[in-house]
Coordinates of N, CA and C and ligand atoms in Angstrom, one line a residue:
M23 N -70.5 -34.3 -3.1 CA -69.9 -32.4 -3.3 C -70.3 -32.3 -1.3
T24 N -70.1 -31.2 -1.0 CA -70.0 -30.7 0.2 C -71.2 -29.8 0.4
R25 N -71.8 -30.1 1.2 CA -73.3 -29.4 1.2 C -73.3 -28.0 2.1
T26 N -72.8 -26.8 1.2 CA -73.0 -25.5 1.9 C -74.1 -25.4 2.2
A27 N -75.1 -25.4 1.8 CA -76.5 -25.1 1.8 C -76.9 -23.7 3.0
D28 N -77.0 -24.3 4.3 CA -77.2 -24.0 5.1 C -76.3 -22.7 5.9
L29 N -74.7 -22.7 5.4 CA -73.8 -21.8 5.3 C -74.6 -20.5 4.3
I30 N -74.8 -21.2 3.3 CA -75.2 -20.0 2.1 C -76.0 -19.4 2.6
A31 N -77.4 -19.8 2.9 CA -78.4 -19.0 3.3 C -78.0 -17.9 4.2
D32 N -77.0 -18.1 4.8 CA -76.3 -16.6 6.2 C -75.8 -15.4 5.2
V33 N -75.3 -16.0 3.7 CA -75.4 -14.7 2.7 C -76.1 -13.4 2.2
A34 N -75.6 -12.8 2.6 CA -76.6 -11.6 2.1 C -76.1 -11.5 0.5
A35 N -75.3 -11.2 -0.2 CA -74.6 -11.4 -0.9 C -73.4 -11.6 -2.2
V36 N -73.5 -12.3 -3.2 CA -71.7 -12.6 -3.8 C -70.9 -11.6 -3.7
L37 N -70.3 -11.2 -3.2 CA -69.3 -10.2 -4.1 C -68.0 -10.7 -4.5
L38 N -67.6 -11.7 -4.3 CA -66.8 -12.0 -5.6 C -66.9 -13.8 -6.0
S39 N -66.7 -14.0 -7.4 CA -67.7 -15.4 -7.5 C -66.0 -15.9 -7.4
E40 N -66.1 -17.4 -7.3 CA -65.9 -18.4 -7.4 C -64.9 -18.4 -9.5
D41 N -65.5 -17.7 -9.9 CA -64.4 -17.9 -11.3 C -63.6 -16.2 -11.5
Q42 N -64.0 -15.0 -10.4 CA -63.5 -13.7 -10.7 C -62.6 -14.5 -9.9
I43 N -62.9 -15.1 -9.1 CA -61.3 -14.9 -7.7 C -60.5 -15.8 -8.7
Q44 N -61.0 -16.8 -9.4 CA -60.0 -17.8 -9.6 C -59.0 -16.8 -11.1
E45 N -59.7 -16.0 -11.8 CA -59.5 -15.0 -12.8 C -58.3 -14.8 -12.4
K46 N -58.6 -14.0 -11.5 CA -57.7 -13.2 -10.2 C -56.3 -13.7 -9.8
V47 N -56.4 -15.1 -9.1 CA -55.1 -15.4 -8.8 C -53.9 -16.6 -9.9
A48 N -55.2 -16.3 -10.7 CA -53.6 -16.8 -12.5 C -53.2 -15.2 -12.8
E49 N -53.9 -14.3 -13.0 CA -53.2 -13.2 -12.9 C -52.2 -12.8 -12.1
L50 N -52.0 -12.5 -11.0 CA -51.5 -12.5 -9.5 C -50.5 -13.9 -9.8
G51 N -50.9 -14.7 -10.5 CA -49.6 -15.8 -10.8 C -48.4 -15.9 -11.8
R52 N -49.2 -15.0 -12.7 CA -48.3 -14.9 -13.7 C -47.6 -13.8 -12.9
R53 N -47.9 -13.4 -12.7 CA -47.1 -11.6 -12.4 C -46.2 -11.7 -11.5
I54 N -46.3 -12.7 -10.6 CA -45.2 -13.0 -9.5 C -44.6 -13.9 -10.0
S55 N -44.8 -14.6 -11.1 CA -43.7 -15.3 -12.0 C -42.8 -14.9 -12.8
A56 N -42.9 -13.8 -13.3 CA -42.0 -12.9 -14.0 C -41.6 -11.8 -13.1
D57 N -41.9 -11.4 -12.4 CA -41.3 -10.6 -11.4 C -40.3 -11.5 -10.7
Y58 N -40.1 -12.8 -10.4 CA -39.4 -13.5 -9.5 C -38.7 -14.0 -10.5
A59 N -38.6 -14.2 -11.8 CA -38.3 -14.9 -12.3 C -36.3 -14.5 -12.4
G60 N -35.9 -16.6 -11.6 CA -34.6 -16.1 -12.0 C -34.3 -16.4 -10.4
R61 N -35.2 -16.1 -9.1 CA -34.4 -15.5 -7.7 C -35.3 -17.3 -7.2
E62 N -34.6 -17.3 -6.6 CA -35.0 -18.3 -5.2 C -36.3 -17.5 -4.5
L63 N -37.5 -17.8 -4.6 CA -38.2 -17.0 -3.9 C -39.5 -18.0 -3.1
T64 N -40.0 -18.0 -1.2 CA -40.1 -18.5 -0.3 C -41.8 -17.3 -0.2
L65 N -42.5 -18.2 0.1 CA -43.7 -17.9 -0.1 C -44.5 -17.9 1.6
V66 N -44.9 -17.1 1.9 CA -45.3 -17.3 3.0 C -46.6 -17.2 3.5
S67 N -47.3 -18.3 3.9 CA -48.8 -17.8 4.1 C -49.4 -17.7 5.8
V68 N -50.2 -16.9 6.0 CA -51.0 -16.9 6.9 C -51.9 -17.5 7.0
L69 N -52.1 -18.5 8.1 CA -53.0 -19.8 8.4 C -54.1 -18.7 9.0
K70 N -55.7 -18.8 10.0 CA -55.5 -19.5 8.8 C -56.6 -19.6 7.6
G71 N -56.5 -18.0 7.3 CA -57.5 -17.1 6.3 C -57.2 -17.2 4.9
S72 N -55.7 -17.7 5.3 CA -55.2 -17.4 3.4 C -55.3 -18.9 2.9
L73 N -55.4 -19.9 3.9 CA -55.6 -21.5 3.3 C -55.4 -21.0 1.5
P74 N -56.9 -21.7 1.3 CA -57.4 -21.4 -0.1 C -56.7 -20.7 -0.7
F75 N -56.0 -19.2 -0.6 CA -55.4 -18.6 -1.5 C -54.2 -19.0 -1.8
M76 N -53.8 -19.7 -0.5 CA -52.3 -20.2 -0.9 C -52.2 -20.9 -2.2
A77 N -53.1 -21.9 -1.8 CA -53.0 -23.3 -2.1 C -53.5 -22.7 -3.7
D78 N -54.1 -22.1 -4.5 CA -54.3 -22.0 -5.3 C -53.2 -20.8 -6.1
L79 N -52.9 -19.6 -5.3 CA -52.3 -19.0 -6.0 C -50.3 -20.1 -6.0
M80 N -50.0 -20.6 -5.2 CA -48.8 -21.5 -5.6 C -48.7 -22.2 -6.6
R81 N -49.9 -22.8 -7.2 CA -50.2 -23.5 -8.0 C -50.2 -22.3 -9.6
A82 N -50.3 -21.4 -9.5 CA -50.5 -20.0 -10.2 C -49.6 -20.1 -10.8
I83 N -48.2 -19.8 -9.9 CA -47.1 -19.9 -10.0 C -46.1 -20.9 -10.4
T84 N -45.1 -20.4 -11.3 CA -44.3 -21.5 -12.4 C -42.9 -21.3 -12.0
I85 N -42.7 -20.8 -11.8 CA -41.3 -21.0 -11.2 C -41.3 -21.5 -9.7
P86 N -40.0 -21.8 -9.5 CA -39.7 -22.9 -8.2 C -40.2 -22.1 -7.0
V87 N -40.9 -22.2 -6.2 CA -40.9 -22.3 -4.9 C -40.4 -22.7 -4.0
Q88 N -40.3 -22.0 -2.6 CA -40.5 -22.9 -2.1 C -41.7 -22.3 -0.7
I89 N -43.0 -22.9 0.2 CA -44.2 -22.5 0.9 C -43.2 -22.4 2.4
D90 N -43.7 -21.8 3.1 CA -43.5 -22.0 5.0 C -45.0 -21.3 5.2
L91 N -45.3 -21.6 6.7 CA -47.0 -20.9 6.9 C -46.5 -20.7 8.5
M92 N -47.3 -19.7 8.5 CA -47.5 -19.4 10.2 C -48.9 -18.7 11.0
E93 N -49.0 -19.3 11.7 CA -50.1 -19.1 12.5 C -50.1 -17.8 13.0
V94 N -51.3 -17.1 13.2 CA -51.3 -15.5 14.4 C -52.9 -15.3 14.6
S95 N -52.7 -15.2 15.6 CA -54.5 -14.7 15.6 C -54.1 -13.0 17.0
S96 N -55.1 -12.3 16.5 CA -54.8 -11.5 17.4 C -55.9 -11.8 18.9
Y97 N -55.2 -10.7 19.6 CA -56.2 -11.3 20.9 C -56.3 -9.6 21.5
G98 N -57.6 -10.0 22.2 CA -57.8 -9.1 23.3 C -59.2 -8.3 21.9
G99 N -59.1 -8.5 20.9 CA -60.1 -8.1 20.3 C -61.7 -9.3 19.9
T100 N -62.4 -8.6 18.9 CA -63.7 -9.1 19.3 C -64.4 -10.0 18.0
A101 N -64.9 -10.8 17.9 CA -64.9 -11.7 16.9 C -64.4 -10.5 15.5
T102 N -64.8 -10.0 14.9 CA -65.5 -8.9 13.9 C -64.3 -7.7 14.4
E103 N -63.8 -7.4 15.0 CA -62.9 -6.3 14.9 C -60.9 -7.5 15.8
S104 N -60.2 -6.8 14.9 CA -58.7 -7.2 15.8 C -58.6 -6.2 16.3
S105 N -57.5 -6.8 17.3 CA -56.4 -5.5 18.5 C -55.6 -5.1 18.8
G106 N -54.7 -5.7 16.9 CA -53.5 -5.5 17.1 C -52.6 -6.3 18.3
L107 N -52.9 -6.4 18.9 CA -51.7 -7.8 19.3 C -52.0 -8.5 18.5
V108 N -50.6 -9.2 18.9 CA -50.6 -10.3 17.6 C -49.7 -10.9 18.5
R109 N -50.0 -12.7 18.3 CA -49.2 -13.3 19.3 C -49.0 -14.5 18.2
I110 N -48.4 -15.2 17.8 CA -47.6 -16.2 17.1 C -47.6 -17.3 17.5
L111 N -48.8 -18.3 16.4 CA -49.6 -19.5 17.5 C -48.1 -20.9 16.4
K112 N -48.0 -20.7 15.3 CA -46.8 -20.9 14.5 C -46.5 -20.2 13.4
D113 N -44.9 -20.7 14.2 CA -44.0 -20.1 13.3 C -43.3 -20.6 12.8
L114 N -42.4 -19.6 11.2 CA -42.1 -20.6 10.2 C -41.0 -22.2 10.5
S115 N -40.7 -23.4 9.8 CA -40.3 -24.2 10.4 C -38.7 -24.1 9.1
S116 N -38.3 -23.1 8.8 CA -37.4 -23.1 7.7 C -36.6 -21.7 7.9
S117 N -35.1 -21.5 7.5 CA -35.1 -20.2 8.0 C -35.3 -19.3 6.4
I118 N -35.7 -18.2 6.7 CA -36.0 -17.5 5.5 C -34.2 -16.4 5.5
D119 N -33.5 -16.5 5.8 CA -32.1 -15.9 5.7 C -31.5 -16.1 4.2
G120 N -31.7 -14.5 3.9 CA -31.3 -14.3 2.3 C -31.8 -14.9 0.9
H121 N -33.4 -15.5 1.6 CA -34.3 -15.2 1.2 C -35.1 -14.3 0.1
H122 N -36.1 -14.4 -0.9 CA -37.1 -13.7 -1.3 C -38.3 -13.8 -0.5
V123 N -38.6 -13.1 0.0 CA -39.9 -13.7 0.4 C -41.5 -12.5 0.6
L124 N -42.3 -13.6 0.1 CA -43.8 -12.5 -0.3 C -44.6 -13.1 0.4
I125 N -44.9 -12.4 1.1 CA -46.3 -12.9 2.6 C -47.4 -13.3 1.6
V126 N -48.3 -14.0 1.9 CA -49.7 -14.7 1.3 C -50.8 -14.1 2.1
E127 N -51.2 -13.4 2.4 CA -52.0 -12.9 2.7 C -54.6 -12.9 2.6
D128 N -54.9 -13.4 2.9 CA -55.8 -13.6 2.7 C -56.8 -11.9 3.0
I129 N -56.7 -11.6 3.4 CA -57.4 -9.7 3.5 C -56.5 -8.5 4.4
I130 N -56.3 -7.6 3.9 CA -55.7 -5.9 4.6 C -57.3 -5.9 5.4
D131 N -57.0 -5.1 6.8 CA -58.3 -4.9 7.1 C -57.7 -3.5 7.9
T132 N -57.2 -3.9 9.1 CA -56.5 -2.4 9.7 C -55.8 -2.4 9.7
G133 N -54.7 -3.3 9.2 CA -53.4 -3.6 8.7 C -52.5 -4.7 9.8
L134 N -53.2 -4.3 11.0 CA -52.1 -4.4 12.3 C -51.6 -5.5 12.5
T135 N -52.2 -6.8 11.7 CA -51.5 -7.8 11.6 C -50.3 -7.9 10.8
L136 N -50.5 -7.0 9.9 CA -49.0 -7.1 8.7 C -47.9 -6.7 9.5
N137 N -48.8 -5.1 9.8 CA -47.8 -4.3 10.5 C -46.8 -5.2 11.5
Y138 N -46.9 -5.7 12.3 CA -46.2 -7.0 13.2 C -45.8 -8.3 12.3
L139 N -46.3 -8.6 11.4 CA -45.7 -9.4 11.0 C -44.5 -9.6 10.5
V140 N -44.5 -8.1 9.7 CA -43.4 -7.3 8.6 C -42.2 -7.5 9.1
R141 N -42.4 -6.2 10.3 CA -41.6 -5.5 11.1 C -40.3 -7.7 12.0
Y142 N -41.6 -8.4 12.6 CA -40.7 -9.6 12.8 C -40.1 -10.1 11.8
L143 N -40.8 -10.5 9.8 CA -40.0 -11.2 9.3 C -38.7 -10.6 8.7
R144 N -39.1 -8.9 9.0 CA -37.4 -8.4 8.3 C -36.3 -8.5 9.5
G145 N -36.8 -9.0 10.8 CA -35.6 -9.3 11.1 C -34.8 -10.6 11.1
K146 N -35.5 -11.1 10.3 CA -35.5 -13.0 10.0 C -34.1 -12.4 9.1
N147 N -34.2 -11.4 8.9 CA -32.9 -11.0 7.6 C -33.2 -11.6 6.1
P148 N -34.7 -11.0 5.4 CA -34.6 -11.9 3.9 C -34.1 -10.7 3.2
A149 N -33.6 -11.5 2.0 CA -33.4 -11.0 0.8 C -34.5 -9.5 0.5
S150 N -35.5 -10.1 0.6 CA -36.7 -9.1 0.3 C -37.6 -9.8 0.5
L151 N -38.3 -8.4 1.1 CA -40.1 -8.8 1.3 C -40.7 -8.3 1.2
R152 N -42.0 -9.2 0.3 CA -43.0 -8.3 -0.1 C -44.3 -8.5 0.3
I153 N -45.0 -7.8 0.6 CA -46.6 -8.3 0.3 C -47.6 -8.7 -0.9
C154 N -48.5 -9.7 -0.5 CA -49.5 -10.3 -1.1 C -50.8 -10.2 -1.1
T155 N -51.5 -9.5 -0.7 CA -53.4 -9.9 -0.4 C -54.6 -10.1 -1.5
L156 N -55.4 -11.3 -0.9 CA -56.4 -11.5 -2.3 C -57.4 -10.0 -2.3
L157 N -57.6 -9.6 -0.6 CA -58.5 -8.5 -0.3 C -57.8 -7.0 0.5
D158 N -58.2 -6.5 0.0 CA -57.8 -4.8 0.5 C -59.0 -4.4 0.8
K159 N -59.2 -3.8 2.0 CA -59.5 -3.1 2.9 C -59.3 -1.9 3.2
P160 N -59.6 -0.9 2.7 CA -58.4 0.5 2.9 C -59.3 1.0 3.8
A161 N -60.7 0.6 3.8 CA -61.6 1.9 4.8 C -61.1 1.8 6.0
R162 N -61.1 0.5 6.4 CA -60.6 0.2 7.4 C -59.4 0.3 8.5
R163 N -58.3 0.9 7.4 CA -56.8 0.8 7.8 C -56.1 1.9 9.1
L164 N -55.5 1.7 9.9 CA -55.0 2.0 10.7 C -53.6 2.0 10.5
V165 N -53.2 1.8 9.8 CA -51.6 1.5 9.7 C -51.0 1.7 8.0
E166 N -50.9 2.5 7.4 CA -49.8 1.9 6.1 C -49.4 1.4 6.1
I167 N -49.5 0.4 5.1 CA -48.8 -1.4 4.4 C -48.3 -0.9 3.1
P168 N -47.4 -1.1 2.6 CA -47.1 -1.0 1.0 C -47.9 -2.9 0.2
I169 N -48.6 -2.8 -0.1 CA -49.0 -4.2 -0.6 C -48.6 -4.2 -2.3
D170 N -47.4 -5.0 -2.4 CA -46.6 -4.9 -3.5 C -48.1 -5.5 -4.7
Y171 N -49.0 -6.6 -4.3 CA -49.7 -7.2 -5.2 C -51.1 -7.5 -4.2
R172 N -52.2 -7.1 -4.7 CA -53.5 -7.4 -4.3 C -55.0 -7.2 -5.8
G173 N -55.4 -8.4 -4.7 CA -56.1 -9.1 -5.7 C -57.7 -7.9 -6.0
F174 N -58.2 -7.4 -4.5 CA -59.2 -6.9 -4.7 C -59.5 -5.6 -4.0
E175 N -59.8 -4.3 -4.2 CA -60.2 -3.8 -3.2 C -61.1 -3.7 -2.4
I176 N -61.7 -3.9 -1.8 CA -63.4 -4.3 -1.4 C -64.1 -3.0 -0.8
P177 N -64.6 -3.1 -0.5 CA -66.0 -2.1 0.2 C -66.0 -2.6 1.7
D178 N -66.2 -1.6 3.0 CA -66.2 -1.7 4.4 C -67.8 -3.0 4.7
Q179 N -67.2 -4.2 4.5 CA -68.4 -4.6 4.8 C -67.8 -6.2 5.4
F180 N -68.7 -6.8 6.4 CA -68.1 -8.1 7.2 C -68.5 -9.5 6.1
V181 N -66.9 -10.1 5.2 CA -67.1 -11.0 4.1 C -66.6 -12.6 5.0
I182 N -67.4 -13.0 4.1 CA -66.7 -14.5 4.6 C -66.5 -15.0 3.2
G183 N -65.8 -16.1 3.6 CA -65.7 -17.5 2.6 C -64.3 -17.5 1.9
Y184 N -64.1 -18.1 0.8 CA -63.1 -18.6 0.6 C -61.7 -18.0 2.1
G185 N -61.8 -19.6 2.8 CA -60.9 -19.5 3.7 C -61.4 -18.2 5.3
L186 N -62.0 -16.6 4.6 CA -62.8 -16.4 5.7 C -63.6 -16.7 6.5
D187 N -63.3 -16.3 7.9 CA -64.3 -17.0 8.8 C -65.4 -15.8 9.4
Y188 N -66.6 -16.0 10.1 CA -66.9 -15.7 11.0 C -67.3 -16.6 12.7
G189 N -66.7 -16.6 13.2 CA -66.9 -18.2 14.5 C -66.4 -19.1 13.3
E190 N -65.1 -19.1 13.0 CA -64.9 -20.1 12.1 C -65.1 -20.9 11.2
R191 N -66.2 -20.4 11.2 CA -67.3 -21.5 9.8 C -67.5 -20.5 8.4
Y192 N -67.7 -20.9 7.6 CA -67.9 -20.3 6.2 C -66.3 -20.3 5.2
R193 N -65.2 -21.0 5.6 CA -63.8 -20.8 5.6 C -64.6 -21.7 4.0
N194 N -65.4 -23.0 4.0 CA -65.2 -23.7 2.7 C -65.9 -23.3 1.8
L195 N -66.6 -22.0 1.9 CA -67.5 -21.7 0.5 C -66.4 -21.0 -0.9
R196 N -66.8 -21.5 -1.7 CA -65.6 -21.2 -2.7 C -65.6 -19.2 -3.3
F197 N -66.5 -19.5 -2.7 CA -66.7 -17.5 -3.4 C -66.4 -16.7 -1.8
V198 N -66.3 -14.7 -2.3 CA -66.4 -14.3 -1.2 C -67.5 -13.7 -1.4
G199 N -68.4 -13.7 -0.1 CA -69.4 -13.4 0.2 C -69.6 -12.2 1.6
V200 N -70.6 -11.3 1.6 CA -70.9 -10.6 2.5 C -72.0 -11.0 3.7
L201 N -71.6 -11.3 5.0 CA -72.5 -12.0 5.7 C -73.5 -11.2 6.3
R202 N -74.6 -11.8 5.9 CA -76.5 -11.4 7.1 C -75.9 -10.8 8.1
P203 N -76.0 -9.7 8.2 CA -75.8 -8.7 9.9 C -76.3 -9.3 10.7
E204 N -77.9 -9.9 10.5 CA -78.3 -10.4 11.5 C -77.5 -11.4 12.0
V205 N -76.6 -12.3 11.5 CA -76.2 -13.5 11.9 C -75.0 -13.3 12.9
Y206 N -74.1 -12.2 12.9 CA -73.5 -11.1 14.1 C -73.8 -10.5 15.3
T207 N -75.3 -9.8 14.5 CA -75.8 -9.0 15.6 C -76.9 -9.6 16.0
S208 N -77.2 -10.5 16.2 CA -78.1 -11.7 17.2 C -77.4 -12.7 17.6
P209 N -78.0 -12.7 19.2 CA -76.8 -13.9 19.8 C -77.3 -15.0 19.7
A210 N -76.4 -16.1 19.3 CA -76.2 -17.5 18.8 C -78.1 -18.5 19.7
Ligands
PRP9 C1 -57.4 -11.7 9.7 C2 -56.6 -11.8 8.3 C3 -55.1 -11.1 8.8 C4 -55.9 -10.1 9.9 C5 -56.4 -8.6 9.2 O1 -57.0 -13.1 10.4 O2 -56.3 -13.4 7.9 O3 -54.5 -12.1 8.9 O4 -57.5 -10.6 10.3 O5 -56.4 -8.1 9.8 P1 -56.1 -6.6 10.1 O6 -55.4 -6.0 8.7 O7 -57.4 -5.7 11.0 O8 -55.0 -6.9 11.1 P2 -57.7 -13.5 11.3 O9 -57.1 -12.7 13.0 O10 -59.0 -13.3 11.0 O11 -57.4 -15.1 11.5 P3 -57.8 -16.3 10.9 O12 -56.5 -15.9 9.4 O13 -56.9 -17.7 11.6 O14 -59.3 -16.3 10.6

């Protein structure tokens, strides 16, 4: 069993339980399977945060899918704020020319990462391009992002778990929690 006790001590509150997340993932999987029935779907996950969501969502989808993984990082920002400058650390492995592409994200915050990615992927000539995000934090949005599949709208709190990190920790928690402010305001 994973020892997460000391990680859990840094959690102020559970925002979304494991059951709530799994129920939502199942619902999204059903919707996506129905919407894309009879079409070739490619899921493009944006590492690292979306790894658990991607792993669960792809198994909740019942139609044939291909998957591809990208890793991007924003640079010039801080540990809690993205800068809008996006660097591709890992590109697509295969062509998406003519594919129906669904981007799988863990969270949309300012929208700057996806704004960049959508433009980038559109340039690869997909048949269609849609967005699925588990979490949507609209209070922080700087650019408008059309979200086709949204798991949960969440308040403007610093969340960790189920892929989301602070300083690369907490990704392995099975729930989404609010981080105690002392953790990111006091020096390590
Ligand atoms: C997170 C998240 C999104 C992005 C959202 O990634 O996975 O990609 O931030 O923020 P935005 O809407 O303000 O652009 P992060 O850069 O923290 O990398 P990670 O997934 O590796 O943790």
